[in-house]
């Protein structure tokens, strides 16, 4: 496991940042790392798009051990080797971006607002509904694959 | 009064100056004005009520809602132009007692900066075209109109068909007003006034007699006058109490009706309270379930990683093999032993020995493990995370299921509460309590009044007995006095006259009421259809001119008749009033009806169309195309009673023009 992430920063697309902040403010998540991790495991567009000038979301050391294990596993699965922290988070930023794109274009398409700067937010008051939809989606996914 | 012409200027929907000529001569005395809803039929009705009585609102207008009489288009044009305000007016030409009159009433209107319209009365003029005289004083014009038609019964001649049935259920507090109006119409009031004049004269003569008398006679006279005053006072007080009692009885009835409604909803209120209490608990549970679900968010990302974790574990198993990590010795420790040719137990060996080969093998194995340390650690962590996630999926399902069940219960409770809310709208437990308290107070007051009423009756009966004694005493003294014979005779004659008058009035009013009953019953029988005729047999006009209708079994039946039948009953009474008031000829009064056939069946409508022209001198009908289609029009016009026909056409929003139509020649 990544023992030392140092002062490594985790970044997201600037237009997605308001949505992270909204979820934190409405107490649907306790830390940005939670939602970032979730996004990494959501299905996303097969073609990764350019995220542009990505902006800092949080520090890598705010991720819990379990979150780091989950992310490292995903990194291992994709590269077949244990990645260094910077490599890992660079990859995960793309995964989280794709996951978020899936959320706002598919699962939450009728719950989100886009402003003139294309900043994405949830329609005020719809935060819990978004949470429930996400949980139901996860539950569906878990039931889909028998282990 | 017969209305010959109505001219409106910038009034309601009627932009500019527009005129209607009414049919009024001979047999062709019906004017039909056809207009779809919103075209201005009621605008015409308003115009007539405004011109005659200055009414700015009608009964059907919502309370507190101002009705704009000025034409909106004219107002807008004025606002855009000189903004001086506009004049709206209604001019009515009418004939009465062989004279030709013109009544003109107008107002000024101006749109204010805040968007509201300020309306202000302007002119009221009555012109007698027969001699050219004009009355401009408001009070005098109003008195003239009042003499033509008492305002209290105006709705018996100018009415909105939808509301006509209300005449059969006049409020208790309005009954006296309406009765006075009807007495006025039937000219009974003039006889009553004569009786009052005689009464005053009698009083004055008695006072005069008292003044010119002396001794015991004077004393007896004083006593008699005092007794009479006391009796009058007691009777007036009794009448006042009686009136108040009626109002109290009405209030009790209102409260009872309301309480009955509330008692029906009190069960609903109780149920609602229970459901609201339950909802409180469920809402709390729902909020907790929400929180619990939200708390799971930290897990859901990890749960999504589950298949990745299993896959990675599998790959690591394959890569690392089944060997367990040897934790007893490090590679450097083993290398040291091999270099020193000394076993772990301290025994020496040489390079060809079995111990040496074993140590070499162990060294290679430990060296390999040390190079895969990170993979081992990763595998351990993955397994740990898989272990952590065990049970989390079922926890997630449980929490979701909890939330769903709370949601379903909440939805069901909200629906039930909403249903109950609709039942209890406008009522509350507080109002039940308040009404209960008010009822108790009203009943107590009514009981006190009853006691007071009886006390007053006893009082004036006693006073009247005493008065009779004093009258006897006076008779005796009068013989002895021989004084003021002229005054005494005058007083006696006046007293007799008042008594005769009283008897005559009572008799006359009874006769009029009987005539009204007969005419109403006959008209009703004419207007009703067959089944109605079988069911409703007789009409009784009460002393206060309210109506009761009796069924075939001679039982009061008013409360059970349909809205349409009520309308027909009202029309029967109105036409009876016109007949009785008119005497031998038809009463010279128009019947102005706004949408009168709306609730009537075809039979009732046909009967009415045949009947009214026989008894009225003028009939003005405002009808919709539903009441008066082409078939009805042809049929009615072929009877030869329709003199004029107009159609109200909308030319632009809020603007109506009056277009004269052709009346079929019945020949």
CSV table of N, CA, C and O in Angstrom, one decimal, chain B residues 89-131:
chain,number,residue,atom,x,y,z
B,89,UNK,N,-71.8,56.9,-19.0
B,89,UNK,CA,-73.1,57.2,-18.6
B,89,UNK,C,-74.1,56.2,-19.1
B,89,UNK,O,-73.9,55.5,-20.0
B,90,UNK,N,-75.3,56.2,-18.4
B,90,UNK,CA,-76.4,55.4,-18.9
B,90,UNK,C,-77.6,56.3,-18.9
B,90,UNK,O,-77.9,57.1,-18.0
B,91,UNK,N,-78.4,56.3,-20.0
B,91,UNK,CA,-79.6,57.1,-20.2
B,91,UNK,C,-80.7,56.2,-20.4
B,91,UNK,O,-80.7,55.3,-21.3
B,92,UNK,N,-81.8,56.3,-19.6
B,92,UNK,CA,-83.0,55.5,-19.8
B,92,UNK,C,-84.1,56.4,-20.1
B,92,UNK,O,-84.4,57.4,-19.4
B,93,UNK,N,-84.8,56.1,-21.2
B,93,UNK,CA,-86.1,56.8,-21.6
B,93,UNK,C,-87.2,55.8,-21.1
B,93,UNK,O,-87.2,54.6,-21.4
B,94,UNK,N,-88.2,56.4,-20.4
B,94,UNK,CA,-89.3,55.5,-20.0
B,94,UNK,C,-90.6,56.3,-20.0
B,94,UNK,O,-90.6,57.6,-19.9
B,95,UNK,N,-91.7,55.6,-20.0
B,95,UNK,CA,-93.0,56.2,-20.0
B,95,UNK,C,-93.6,55.8,-18.7
B,95,UNK,O,-93.5,54.7,-18.2
B,96,UNK,N,-94.3,56.8,-18.1
B,96,UNK,CA,-95.0,56.5,-16.8
B,96,UNK,C,-96.2,57.4,-16.7
B,96,UNK,O,-96.1,58.6,-16.9
B,97,UNK,N,-97.3,56.8,-16.5
B,97,UNK,CA,-98.6,57.6,-16.3
B,97,UNK,C,-98.7,58.6,-17.5
B,97,UNK,O,-98.9,59.8,-17.2
B,98,UNK,N,-98.6,58.1,-18.7
B,98,UNK,CA,-98.8,58.9,-19.9
B,98,UNK,C,-97.7,60.1,-20.0
B,98,UNK,O,-98.0,61.0,-20.8
B,99,UNK,N,-96.7,60.0,-19.3
B,99,UNK,CA,-95.6,61.0,-19.5
B,99,UNK,C,-94.3,60.3,-19.9
B,99,UNK,O,-94.1,59.1,-19.7
B,100,UNK,N,-93.5,61.1,-20.6
B,100,UNK,CA,-92.3,60.6,-21.2
B,100,UNK,C,-91.1,61.1,-20.4
B,100,UNK,O,-90.9,62.4,-20.3
B,101,UNK,N,-90.3,60.3,-19.8
B,101,UNK,CA,-89.2,60.7,-18.9
B,101,UNK,C,-87.9,60.2,-19.5
B,101,UNK,O,-87.8,59.2,-20.2
B,102,UNK,N,-86.8,60.9,-19.0
B,102,UNK,CA,-85.5,60.5,-19.4
B,102,UNK,C,-84.6,60.6,-18.1
B,102,UNK,O,-84.6,61.6,-17.4
B,103,UNK,N,-84.0,59.5,-17.8
B,103,UNK,CA,-83.2,59.5,-16.5
B,103,UNK,C,-81.7,59.3,-17.0
B,103,UNK,O,-81.4,58.4,-17.8
B,104,UNK,N,-80.8,60.2,-16.5
B,104,UNK,CA,-79.5,60.2,-17.0
B,104,UNK,C,-78.5,60.1,-15.7
B,104,UNK,O,-78.6,61.0,-14.8
B,105,UNK,N,-77.7,59.1,-15.7
B,105,UNK,CA,-76.7,59.0,-14.6
B,105,UNK,C,-75.4,58.8,-15.1
B,105,UNK,O,-75.2,58.0,-16.1
B,106,UNK,N,-74.4,59.5,-14.6
B,106,UNK,CA,-73.0,59.4,-15.2
B,106,UNK,C,-72.0,59.4,-14.1
B,106,UNK,O,-72.2,59.8,-12.9
B,107,UNK,N,-70.8,59.0,-14.5
B,107,UNK,CA,-69.6,59.0,-13.6
B,107,UNK,C,-68.4,59.4,-14.3
B,107,UNK,O,-68.3,59.2,-15.5
B,108,UNK,N,-67.4,59.9,-13.6
B,108,UNK,CA,-66.1,60.2,-14.2
B,108,UNK,C,-65.1,59.1,-13.7
B,108,UNK,O,-65.1,58.8,-12.6
B,109,UNK,N,-64.2,58.7,-14.6
B,109,UNK,CA,-63.2,57.7,-14.3
B,109,UNK,C,-61.9,58.1,-14.8
B,109,UNK,O,-61.8,58.7,-15.9
B,110,UNK,N,-60.8,57.7,-14.0
B,110,UNK,CA,-59.5,58.1,-14.5
B,110,UNK,C,-58.5,57.0,-13.9
B,110,UNK,O,-58.6,56.6,-12.8
B,111,UNK,N,-57.6,56.6,-14.8
B,111,UNK,CA,-56.6,55.6,-14.4
B,111,UNK,C,-55.6,56.3,-13.6
B,111,UNK,O,-55.0,57.3,-14.0
B,112,UNK,N,-55.3,55.8,-12.4
B,112,UNK,CA,-54.2,56.4,-11.6
B,112,UNK,C,-52.9,55.8,-11.8
B,112,UNK,O,-52.8,54.8,-12.5
B,113,UNK,N,-51.9,56.5,-11.3
B,113,UNK,CA,-50.5,56.0,-11.5
B,113,UNK,C,-50.3,54.6,-11.0
B,113,UNK,O,-49.5,53.8,-11.5
B,114,UNK,N,-51.0,54.2,-9.9
B,114,UNK,CA,-50.8,52.9,-9.3
B,114,UNK,C,-51.5,51.8,-10.1
B,114,UNK,O,-51.6,50.7,-9.6
B,115,UNK,N,-52.2,52.2,-11.2
B,115,UNK,CA,-52.9,51.2,-12.0
B,115,UNK,C,-54.4,51.1,-11.6
B,115,UNK,O,-55.1,50.5,-12.4
B,116,UNK,N,-54.7,51.6,-10.4
B,116,UNK,CA,-56.1,51.5,-10.0
B,116,UNK,C,-57.0,52.6,-10.8
B,116,UNK,O,-56.4,53.6,-11.2
B,117,UNK,N,-58.2,52.4,-10.8
B,117,UNK,CA,-59.1,53.3,-11.5
B,117,UNK,C,-60.0,54.1,-10.5
B,117,UNK,O,-60.6,53.4,-9.7
B,118,UNK,N,-59.9,55.4,-10.5
B,118,UNK,CA,-60.7,56.2,-9.6
B,118,UNK,C,-62.0,56.5,-10.3
B,118,UNK,O,-62.1,57.1,-11.4
B,119,UNK,N,-63.2,56.1,-9.7
B,119,UNK,CA,-64.5,56.4,-10.3
B,119,UNK,C,-65.2,57.3,-9.4
B,119,UNK,O,-65.3,57.1,-8.2
B,120,UNK,N,-65.9,58.3,-9.9
B,120,UNK,CA,-66.6,59.3,-9.1
B,120,UNK,C,-67.9,59.6,-9.7
B,120,UNK,O,-68.0,59.9,-11.0
B,121,UNK,N,-69.0,59.6,-8.9
B,121,UNK,CA,-70.3,59.9,-9.5
B,121,UNK,C,-70.3,61.3,-10.0
B,121,UNK,O,-69.7,62.2,-9.5
B,122,UNK,N,-71.0,61.5,-11.1
B,122,UNK,CA,-71.1,62.8,-11.7
B,122,UNK,C,-72.5,63.4,-11.8
B,122,UNK,O,-72.9,64.1,-10.8
B,123,UNK,N,-73.3,63.0,-12.7
B,123,UNK,CA,-74.6,63.7,-12.9
B,123,UNK,C,-75.7,62.7,-12.6
B,123,UNK,O,-75.6,61.5,-13.0
B,124,UNK,N,-76.8,63.2,-12.1
B,124,UNK,CA,-78.1,62.5,-12.0
B,124,UNK,C,-79.2,63.4,-12.4
B,124,UNK,O,-79.4,64.4,-11.6
B,125,UNK,N,-79.8,63.2,-13.5
B,125,UNK,CA,-80.8,64.2,-14.0
B,125,UNK,C,-82.1,63.4,-14.4
B,125,UNK,O,-81.9,62.3,-15.1
B,126,UNK,N,-83.2,63.9,-14.1
B,126,UNK,CA,-84.5,63.4,-14.5
B,126,UNK,C,-85.2,64.4,-15.4
B,126,UNK,O,-85.4,65.5,-14.9
B,127,UNK,N,-85.5,64.1,-16.6
B,127,UNK,CA,-86.1,65.1,-17.5
B,127,UNK,C,-87.5,64.6,-17.8
B,127,UNK,O,-87.7,63.4,-18.2
B,128,UNK,N,-88.5,65.5,-17.6
B,128,UNK,CA,-89.9,65.2,-18.0
B,128,UNK,C,-90.1,65.8,-19.4
B,128,UNK,O,-90.2,67.0,-19.6
B,129,UNK,N,-90.0,64.9,-20.4
B,129,UNK,CA,-90.1,65.5,-21.8
B,129,UNK,C,-91.5,66.0,-22.2
B,129,UNK,O,-91.7,66.7,-23.2
B,130,UNK,N,-92.5,65.6,-21.3
B,130,UNK,CA,-93.8,66.1,-21.6
B,130,UNK,C,-93.9,67.6,-21.4
B,130,UNK,O,-94.5,68.3,-22.2
B,131,UNK,N,-93.3,68.1,-20.3
B,131,UNK,CA,-93.4,69.5,-20.1
B,131,UNK,C,-92.0,70.2,-20.1
B,131,UNK,O,-91.8,71.4,-19.8
